mmCIF file of N, CA and C in Angstrom:
data_model
loop_
_atom_site.group_PDB
_atom_site.id
_atom_site.type_symbol
_atom_site.label_atom_id
_atom_site.label_comp_id
_atom_site.label_asym_id
_atom_site.label_seq_id
_atom_site.Cartn_x
_atom_site.Cartn_y
_atom_site.Cartn_z
ATOM 1 N N ARG A 83 48.373 78.925 10.597
ATOM 2 C CA ARG A 83 47.180 78.744 11.403
ATOM 3 C C ARG A 83 46.040 78.275 10.531
ATOM 4 N N GLY A 84 45.180 77.419 11.085
ATOM 5 C CA GLY A 84 44.045 76.906 10.327
ATOM 6 C C GLY A 84 42.845 77.787 10.547
ATOM 7 N N ALA A 85 41.784 77.520 9.810
ATOM 8 C CA ALA A 85 40.558 78.296 9.951
ATOM 9 C C ALA A 85 39.876 77.911 11.250
ATOM 10 N N ALA A 86 39.423 78.906 12.021
ATOM 11 C CA ALA A 86 38.782 78.676 13.307
ATOM 12 C C ALA A 86 37.307 78.395 13.135
ATOM 13 N N GLY A 87 36.774 78.486 11.992
ATOM 14 C CA GLY A 87 35.359 78.255 11.773
ATOM 15 C C GLY A 87 34.635 79.570 11.664
ATOM 16 N N PRO A 88 33.328 79.521 11.455
ATOM 17 C CA PRO A 88 32.580 80.760 11.291
ATOM 18 C C PRO A 88 32.505 81.508 12.613
ATOM 19 N N VAL A 89 32.512 82.799 12.540
ATOM 20 C CA VAL A 89 32.395 83.641 13.729
ATOM 21 C C VAL A 89 30.915 83.758 14.062
ATOM 22 N N VAL A 90 30.560 83.452 15.339
ATOM 23 C CA VAL A 90 29.165 83.498 15.769
ATOM 24 C C VAL A 90 29.022 84.655 16.732
ATOM 25 N N THR A 91 28.096 85.550 16.459
ATOM 26 C CA THR A 91 27.841 86.671 17.347
ATOM 27 C C THR A 91 26.726 86.252 18.303
ATOM 28 N N MET A 92 26.958 86.392 19.623
ATOM 29 C CA MET A 92 25.971 85.966 20.617
ATOM 30 C C MET A 92 25.515 87.152 21.443
ATOM 31 N N MET A 93 24.285 87.066 21.885
ATOM 32 C CA MET A 93 23.718 88.076 22.763
ATOM 33 C C MET A 93 24.070 87.696 24.198
ATOM 34 N N PRO A 94 24.072 88.665 25.128
ATOM 35 C CA PRO A 94 24.354 88.336 26.530
ATOM 36 C C PRO A 94 23.344 87.318 27.050
ATOM 37 N N GLY A 95 23.823 86.303 27.786
ATOM 38 C CA GLY A 95 22.968 85.267 28.361
ATOM 39 C C GLY A 95 22.706 84.123 27.412
ATOM 40 N N GLU A 96 23.096 84.253 26.159
ATOM 41 C CA GLU A 96 22.877 83.210 25.173
ATOM 42 C C GLU A 96 24.021 82.199 25.269
ATOM 43 N N THR A 97 23.704 80.924 25.080
ATOM 44 C CA THR A 97 24.739 79.896 25.120
ATOM 45 C C THR A 97 25.162 79.569 23.702
ATOM 46 N N PRO A 98 26.423 79.269 23.527
ATOM 47 C CA PRO A 98 26.881 78.960 22.168
ATOM 48 C C PRO A 98 26.301 77.635 21.701
ATOM 49 N N PRO A 99 26.116 77.454 20.406
ATOM 50 C CA PRO A 99 25.599 76.181 19.904
ATOM 51 C C PRO A 99 26.640 75.101 20.112
ATOM 52 N N PRO A 100 26.199 73.845 20.316
ATOM 53 C CA PRO A 100 27.162 72.771 20.546
ATOM 54 C C PRO A 100 27.977 72.532 19.280
ATOM 55 N N PRO A 101 29.199 72.098 19.462
ATOM 56 C CA PRO A 101 30.036 71.827 18.296
ATOM 57 C C PRO A 101 29.429 70.718 17.440
ATOM 58 N N ALA A 102 29.669 70.786 16.170
ATOM 59 C CA ALA A 102 29.143 69.773 15.258
ATOM 60 C C ALA A 102 29.740 68.428 15.583
ATOM 61 N N GLY A 103 28.922 67.388 15.465
ATOM 62 C CA GLY A 103 29.414 66.041 15.703
ATOM 63 C C GLY A 103 29.200 65.551 17.119
ATOM 64 N N THR A 104 28.744 66.400 18.039
ATOM 65 C CA THR A 104 28.500 65.942 19.416
ATOM 66 C C THR A 104 27.072 65.447 19.528
ATOM 67 N N ALA A 105 26.771 64.709 20.624
ATOM 68 C CA ALA A 105 25.422 64.156 20.822
ATOM 69 C C ALA A 105 24.411 65.268 21.005
ATOM 70 N N ALA A 106 24.820 66.375 21.648
ATOM 71 C CA ALA A 106 23.895 67.475 21.875
ATOM 72 C C ALA A 106 23.543 68.161 20.571
ATOM 73 N N ALA A 107 24.423 68.082 19.597
ATOM 74 C CA ALA A 107 24.153 68.707 18.306
ATOM 75 C C ALA A 107 23.029 67.995 17.580
ATOM 76 N N ALA A 108 22.741 66.778 17.967
ATOM 77 C CA ALA A 108 21.675 66.014 17.322
ATOM 78 C C ALA A 108 20.310 66.586 17.665
ATOM 79 N N GLY A 109 20.233 67.456 18.689
ATOM 80 C CA GLY A 109 18.976 68.118 19.047
ATOM 81 C C GLY A 109 18.059 67.198 19.824
ATOM 82 N N PRO A 110 16.723 67.465 19.691
ATOM 83 C CA PRO A 110 15.763 66.718 20.496
ATOM 84 C C PRO A 110 15.675 65.249 20.138
ATOM 85 N N ALA A 111 16.381 64.821 19.135
ATOM 86 C CA ALA A 111 16.289 63.423 18.736
ATOM 87 C C ALA A 111 17.183 62.522 19.577
ATOM 88 N N CYS A 112 17.982 63.092 20.492
ATOM 89 C CA CYS A 112 18.873 62.233 21.282
ATOM 90 C C CYS A 112 18.072 61.357 22.239
ATOM 91 N N ALA A 113 18.614 60.211 22.602
ATOM 92 C CA ALA A 113 17.900 59.232 23.433
ATOM 93 C C ALA A 113 17.628 59.773 24.822
ATOM 94 N N ASN A 114 18.564 60.521 25.384
ATOM 95 C CA ASN A 114 18.379 61.037 26.744
ATOM 96 C C ASN A 114 17.248 62.051 26.822
ATOM 97 N N CYS A 115 17.023 62.794 25.741
ATOM 98 C CA CYS A 115 15.939 63.781 25.759
ATOM 99 C C CYS A 115 14.583 63.096 25.905
ATOM 100 N N GLY A 116 14.395 61.989 25.231
ATOM 101 C CA GLY A 116 13.134 61.258 25.339
ATOM 102 C C GLY A 116 12.911 60.736 26.752
ATOM 103 N N VAL A 117 13.965 60.196 27.344
ATOM 104 C CA VAL A 117 13.875 59.692 28.724
ATOM 105 C C VAL A 117 13.609 60.848 29.673
ATOM 106 N N LEU A 118 14.320 61.963 29.459
ATOM 107 C CA LEU A 118 14.127 63.133 30.307
ATOM 108 C C LEU A 118 12.697 63.651 30.190
ATOM 109 N N GLN A 119 12.167 63.729 28.971
ATOM 110 C CA GLN A 119 10.791 64.199 28.779
ATOM 111 C C GLN A 119 9.803 63.266 29.462
ATOM 112 N N GLN A 120 10.024 61.956 29.364
ATOM 113 C CA GLN A 120 9.157 60.980 30.032
ATOM 114 C C GLN A 120 9.203 61.170 31.541
ATOM 115 N N ASN A 121 10.415 61.375 32.075
ATOM 116 C CA ASN A 121 10.558 61.590 33.526
ATOM 117 C C ASN A 121 9.850 62.871 33.963
ATOM 118 N N ILE A 122 9.983 63.917 33.142
ATOM 119 C CA ILE A 122 9.309 65.174 33.475
ATOM 120 C C ILE A 122 7.802 64.982 33.457
ATOM 121 N N ASN A 123 7.294 64.282 32.456
ATOM 122 C CA ASN A 123 5.851 64.030 32.376
ATOM 123 C C ASN A 123 5.355 63.252 33.591
ATOM 124 N N GLU A 124 6.101 62.240 34.005
ATOM 125 C CA GLU A 124 5.719 61.453 35.185
ATOM 126 C C GLU A 124 5.779 62.304 36.441
ATOM 127 N N TYR A 125 6.796 63.151 36.535
ATOM 128 C CA TYR A 125 6.952 64.025 37.702
ATOM 129 C C TYR A 125 5.782 65.004 37.778
ATOM 130 N N VAL A 126 5.421 65.599 36.641
ATOM 131 C CA VAL A 126 4.300 66.541 36.612
ATOM 132 C C VAL A 126 3.000 65.821 36.966
ATOM 133 N N ALA A 127 2.797 64.624 36.441
ATOM 134 C CA ALA A 127 1.588 63.853 36.759
ATOM 135 C C ALA A 127 1.545 63.529 38.255
ATOM 136 N N ALA A 128 2.704 63.187 38.821
ATOM 137 C CA ALA A 128 2.758 62.892 40.259
ATOM 138 C C ALA A 128 2.456 64.142 41.074
ATOM 139 N N LEU A 129 2.966 65.290 40.637
ATOM 140 C CA LEU A 129 2.682 66.551 41.344
ATOM 141 C C LEU A 129 1.206 66.905 41.276
ATOM 142 N N ILE A 130 0.601 66.701 40.110
ATOM 143 C CA ILE A 130 -0.834 66.986 39.960
ATOM 144 C C ILE A 130 -1.646 66.060 40.869
ATOM 145 N N ALA A 131 -1.282 64.776 40.894
ATOM 146 C CA ALA A 131 -1.987 63.819 41.765
ATOM 147 C C ALA A 131 -1.819 64.208 43.231
ATOM 148 N N LEU A 132 -0.609 64.622 43.607
ATOM 149 C CA LEU A 132 -0.350 65.032 44.999
ATOM 150 C C LEU A 132 -1.162 66.268 45.352
ATOM 151 N N LYS A 133 -1.221 67.230 44.427
ATOM 152 C CA LYS A 133 -2.003 68.434 44.683
ATOM 153 C C LYS A 133 -3.474 68.082 44.874
ATOM 154 N N GLN A 134 -4.009 67.174 44.047
ATOM 155 C CA GLN A 134 -5.405 66.764 44.180
ATOM 156 C C GLN A 134 -5.639 66.075 45.520
ATOM 157 N N LYS A 135 -4.670 65.248 45.938
ATOM 158 C CA LYS A 135 -4.809 64.577 47.236
ATOM 159 C C LYS A 135 -4.787 65.598 48.368
ATOM 160 N N MET A 136 -3.973 66.640 48.237
ATOM 161 C CA MET A 136 -3.933 67.689 49.260
ATOM 162 C C MET A 136 -5.264 68.425 49.315
ATOM 163 N N ILE A 137 -5.832 68.718 48.136
ATOM 164 C CA ILE A 137 -7.134 69.394 48.085
ATOM 165 C C ILE A 137 -8.204 68.505 48.722
ATOM 166 N N ASP A 138 -8.195 67.214 48.363
ATOM 167 C CA ASP A 138 -9.162 66.271 48.948
ATOM 168 C C ASP A 138 -8.960 66.157 50.454
ATOM 169 N N GLY A 139 -7.701 66.116 50.880
ATOM 170 C CA GLY A 139 -7.401 66.021 52.311
ATOM 171 C C GLY A 139 -7.895 67.250 53.056
ATOM 172 N N ASP A 140 -7.702 68.435 52.481
ATOM 173 C CA ASP A 140 -8.195 69.666 53.110
ATOM 174 C C ASP A 140 -9.709 69.651 53.220
ATOM 175 N N ARG A 141 -10.379 69.178 52.153
ATOM 176 C CA ARG A 141 -11.842 69.111 52.174
ATOM 177 C C ARG A 141 -12.322 68.144 53.257
ATOM 178 N N LEU A 142 -11.678 66.970 53.328
ATOM 179 C CA LEU A 142 -12.062 65.993 54.348
ATOM 180 C C LEU A 142 -11.804 66.523 55.751
ATOM 181 N N LEU A 143 -10.693 67.235 55.923
ATOM 182 C CA LEU A 143 -10.376 67.815 57.231
ATOM 183 C C LEU A 143 -11.421 68.848 57.626
ATOM 184 N N THR A 144 -11.845 69.669 56.664
ATOM 185 C CA THR A 144 -12.879 70.669 56.946
ATOM 186 C C THR A 144 -14.187 69.990 57.334
ATOM 187 N N GLU A 145 -14.554 68.940 56.600
ATOM 188 C CA GLU A 145 -15.780 68.200 56.933
ATOM 189 C C GLU A 145 -15.667 67.575 58.322
ATOM 190 N N TYR A 146 -14.506 67.009 58.646
ATOM 191 C CA TYR A 146 -14.295 66.383 59.953
ATOM 192 C C TYR A 146 -14.415 67.417 61.066
ATOM 193 N N GLN A 147 -13.803 68.589 60.856
ATOM 194 C CA GLN A 147 -13.882 69.639 61.872
ATOM 195 C C GLN A 147 -15.318 70.100 62.062
ATOM 196 N N GLN A 148 -16.084 70.193 60.970
ATOM 197 C CA GLN A 148 -17.487 70.595 61.075
ATOM 198 C C GLN A 148 -18.280 69.548 61.857
ATOM 199 N N LYS A 149 -18.004 68.272 61.587
ATOM 200 C CA LYS A 149 -18.713 67.215 62.317
ATOM 201 C C LYS A 149 -18.347 67.232 63.800
ATOM 202 N N CYS A 150 -17.093 67.504 64.102
ATOM 203 C CA CYS A 150 -16.683 67.612 65.508
ATOM 204 C C CYS A 150 -17.413 68.765 66.192
ATOM 205 N N THR A 151 -17.527 69.883 65.476
ATOM 206 C CA THR A 151 -18.256 71.036 66.018
ATOM 207 C C THR A 151 -19.718 70.671 66.242
ATOM 208 N N ASP A 152 -20.316 69.974 65.272
ATOM 209 C CA ASP A 152 -21.711 69.548 65.412
ATOM 210 C C ASP A 152 -21.884 68.618 66.606
ATOM 211 N N ILE A 153 -20.960 67.683 66.767
ATOM 212 C CA ILE A 153 -21.034 66.734 67.889
ATOM 213 C C ILE A 153 -20.954 67.475 69.219
ATOM 214 N N LEU A 154 -20.046 68.443 69.303
ATOM 215 C CA LEU A 154 -19.924 69.227 70.533
ATOM 216 C C LEU A 154 -21.216 69.990 70.808
ATOM 217 N N TYR A 155 -21.780 70.607 69.768
ATOM 218 C CA TYR A 155 -23.031 71.358 69.910
ATOM 219 C C TYR A 155 -24.155 70.440 70.402
ATOM 220 N N PHE A 156 -24.288 69.276 69.756
ATOM 221 C CA PHE A 156 -25.365 68.364 70.146
ATOM 222 C C PHE A 156 -25.124 67.752 71.524
ATOM 223 N N SER A 157 -23.873 67.563 71.908
ATOM 224 C CA SER A 157 -23.573 67.060 73.252
ATOM 225 C C SER A 157 -24.042 68.056 74.307
ATOM 226 N N ILE A 158 -23.816 69.327 74.040
ATOM 227 C CA ILE A 158 -24.266 70.372 74.974
ATOM 228 C C ILE A 158 -25.788 70.383 75.036
ATOM 229 N N LYS A 159 -26.438 70.276 73.863
ATOM 230 C CA LYS A 159 -27.906 70.246 73.826
ATOM 231 C C LYS A 159 -28.447 69.045 74.592
ATOM 232 N N ILE A 160 -27.824 67.882 74.403
ATOM 233 C CA ILE A 160 -28.264 66.661 75.089
ATOM 234 C C ILE A 160 -28.123 66.824 76.597
ATOM 235 N N SER A 161 -27.026 67.414 77.033
ATOM 236 C CA SER A 161 -26.826 67.637 78.469
ATOM 237 C C SER A 161 -27.923 68.544 79.025
ATOM 238 N N ALA A 162 -28.247 69.591 78.288
ATOM 239 C CA ALA A 162 -29.303 70.501 78.735
ATOM 240 C C ALA A 162 -30.643 69.778 78.806
ATOM 241 N N LEU A 163 -30.936 68.939 77.812
ATOM 242 C CA LEU A 163 -32.197 68.179 77.823
ATOM 243 C C LEU A 163 -32.234 67.181 78.980
ATOM 244 N N ARG A 164 -31.107 66.559 79.280
ATOM 245 C CA ARG A 164 -31.063 65.627 80.421
ATOM 246 C C ARG A 164 -31.368 66.353 81.721
ATOM 247 N N CYS A 165 -30.815 67.561 81.863
ATOM 248 C CA CYS A 165 -31.100 68.349 83.068
ATOM 249 C C CYS A 165 -32.588 68.672 83.161
ATOM 250 N N GLN A 166 -33.184 69.034 82.021
ATOM 251 C CA GLN A 166 -34.618 69.332 82.018
ATOM 252 C C GLN A 166 -35.438 68.102 82.389
ATOM 253 N N VAL A 167 -35.060 66.943 81.863
ATOM 254 C CA VAL A 167 -35.773 65.703 82.182
ATOM 255 C C VAL A 167 -35.645 65.404 83.680
ATOM 256 N N GLU A 168 -34.446 65.580 84.209
ATOM 257 C CA GLU A 168 -34.229 65.328 85.641
ATOM 258 C C GLU A 168 -35.088 66.266 86.492
ATOM 259 N N GLN A 169 -35.171 67.523 86.099
ATOM 260 C CA GLN A 169 -36.010 68.477 86.839
ATOM 261 C C GLN A 169 -37.482 68.088 86.758
ATOM 262 N N MET A 170 -37.919 67.652 85.572
ATOM 263 C CA MET A 170 -39.319 67.233 85.422
ATOM 264 C C MET A 170 -39.618 66.021 86.298
ATOM 265 N N LEU A 171 -38.678 65.071 86.337
ATOM 266 C CA LEU A 171 -38.886 63.889 87.173
ATOM 267 C C LEU A 171 -38.985 64.272 88.648
ATOM 268 N N GLN A 172 -38.165 65.214 89.055
ATOM 269 C CA GLN A 172 -38.220 65.650 90.455
ATOM 270 C C GLN A 172 -39.550 66.317 90.780
ATOM 271 N N LYS A 173 -40.153 66.971 89.783
ATOM 272 C CA LYS A 173 -41.462 67.586 90.009
ATOM 273 C C LYS A 173 -42.574 66.546 89.950
ATOM 274 N N ILE A 174 -42.408 65.499 89.156
ATOM 275 C CA ILE A 174 -43.441 64.482 88.980
ATOM 276 C C ILE A 174 -43.551 63.574 90.204
ATOM 277 N N LEU A 175 -42.428 63.227 90.831
ATOM 278 C CA LEU A 175 -42.467 62.305 91.970
ATOM 279 C C LEU A 175 -43.407 62.783 93.081
ATOM 280 N N PRO A 176 -43.332 64.037 93.529
ATOM 281 C CA PRO A 176 -44.301 64.474 94.557
ATOM 282 C C PRO A 176 -45.746 64.433 94.055
ATOM 283 N N LEU A 177 -45.937 64.733 92.770
ATOM 284 C CA LEU A 177 -47.293 64.698 92.228
ATOM 285 C C LEU A 177 -47.846 63.270 92.230
ATOM 286 N N GLU A 178 -46.983 62.299 91.952
ATOM 287 C CA GLU A 178 -47.432 60.902 91.979
ATOM 288 C C GLU A 178 -47.833 60.506 93.403
ATOM 289 N N LYS A 179 -47.060 60.960 94.387
ATOM 290 C CA LYS A 179 -47.427 60.661 95.789
ATOM 291 C C LYS A 179 -48.760 61.297 96.137
ATOM 292 N N CYS A 180 -48.945 62.534 95.696
ATOM 293 C CA CYS A 180 -50.217 63.208 95.953
ATOM 294 C C CYS A 180 -51.370 62.456 95.283
ATOM 295 N N GLN A 181 -51.125 61.944 94.094
ATOM 296 C CA GLN A 181 -52.164 61.205 93.376
ATOM 297 C C GLN A 181 -52.521 59.929 94.135
ATOM 298 N N GLU A 182 -51.529 59.259 94.707
ATOM 299 C CA GLU A 182 -51.801 58.058 95.500
ATOM 300 C C GLU A 182 -52.627 58.412 96.729
ATOM 301 N N GLU A 183 -52.246 59.495 97.414
ATOM 302 C CA GLU A 183 -52.992 59.926 98.604
ATOM 303 C C GLU A 183 -54.423 60.297 98.229
ATOM 304 N N LEU A 184 -54.570 60.967 97.097
ATOM 305 C CA LEU A 184 -55.898 61.354 96.633
ATOM 306 C C LEU A 184 -56.747 60.108 96.353
ATOM 307 N N GLY A 185 -56.113 59.097 95.757
ATOM 308 C CA GLY A 185 -56.823 57.845 95.505
ATOM 309 C C GLY A 185 -57.274 57.198 96.809
ATOM 310 N N SER A 186 -56.415 57.215 97.818
ATOM 311 C CA SER A 186 -56.772 56.642 99.123
ATOM 312 C C SER A 186 -57.930 57.408 99.761
ATOM 313 N N LEU A 187 -57.840 58.735 99.728
ATOM 314 C CA LEU A 187 -58.909 59.560 100.307
ATOM 315 C C LEU A 187 -60.230 59.332 99.571
ATOM 316 N N LYS A 188 -60.147 59.199 98.271
ATOM 317 C CA LYS A 188 -61.343 58.963 97.471
ATOM 318 C C LYS A 188 -61.990 57.630 97.861
ATOM 319 N N ALA A 189 -61.133 56.620 98.053
ATOM 320 C CA ALA A 189 -61.650 55.315 98.463
ATOM 321 C C ALA A 189 -62.310 55.407 99.836
ATOM 322 N N GLU A 190 -61.694 56.155 100.757
ATOM 323 C CA GLU A 190 -62.279 56.332 102.094
ATOM 324 C C GLU A 190 -63.639 57.023 102.002
ATOM 325 N N LEU A 191 -63.705 58.059 101.184
ATOM 326 C CA LEU A 191 -64.956 58.779 101.019
ATOM 327 C C LEU A 191 -66.040 57.876 100.432
ATOM 328 N N GLU A 192 -65.691 57.036 99.510
ATOM 329 C CA GLU A 192 -66.657 56.115 98.938
ATOM 330 C C GLU A 192 -67.192 55.174 100.007
ATOM 331 N N GLU A 193 -66.277 54.693 100.879
ATOM 332 C CA GLU A 193 -66.696 53.779 101.957
ATOM 333 C C GLU A 193 -67.659 54.493 102.903
ATOM 334 N N LYS A 194 -67.321 55.729 103.271
ATOM 335 C CA LYS A 194 -68.184 56.489 104.194
ATOM 336 C C LYS A 194 -69.519 56.790 103.539
ATOM 337 N N LYS A 195 -69.476 57.034 102.235
ATOM 338 C CA LYS A 195 -70.704 57.336 101.530
ATOM 339 C C LYS A 195 -71.622 56.123 101.522
ATOM 340 N N VAL A 196 -71.026 54.952 101.337
ATOM 341 C CA VAL A 196 -71.816 53.728 101.331
ATOM 342 C C VAL A 196 -72.385 53.475 102.731
ATOM 343 N N CYS A 197 -71.597 53.754 103.747
ATOM 344 C CA CYS A 197 -72.055 53.550 105.117
ATOM 345 C C CYS A 197 -73.188 54.497 105.488
ATOM 346 N N LEU A 198 -73.142 55.691 104.923
ATOM 347 C CA LEU A 198 -74.201 56.667 105.242
ATOM 348 C C LEU A 198 -75.452 56.296 104.501
#
């Protein structure tokens, strides 16, 4: 029998080191590790950008909802003001008629005064 190599004692959950001469034994210098690291960096950057867009989207949605609430509030106020204007106009119309009648009576009185 030949020599099996050095005996390596491992802890539970630990993975054995790769055999000598394999690509994985070369460590972080392998070509795939660089590509993998680049892909991870791009993925993390994309996730950060997506998270920022979600935050911006939430902020814009909150602003939009506030503006919708404001529009509803002001629409109700405008409706109330229109009702008040309509009521005022209804009160003004009889007063304008009375003013016309008063003007006519005043003119009649002036004529009678001149005649007297």
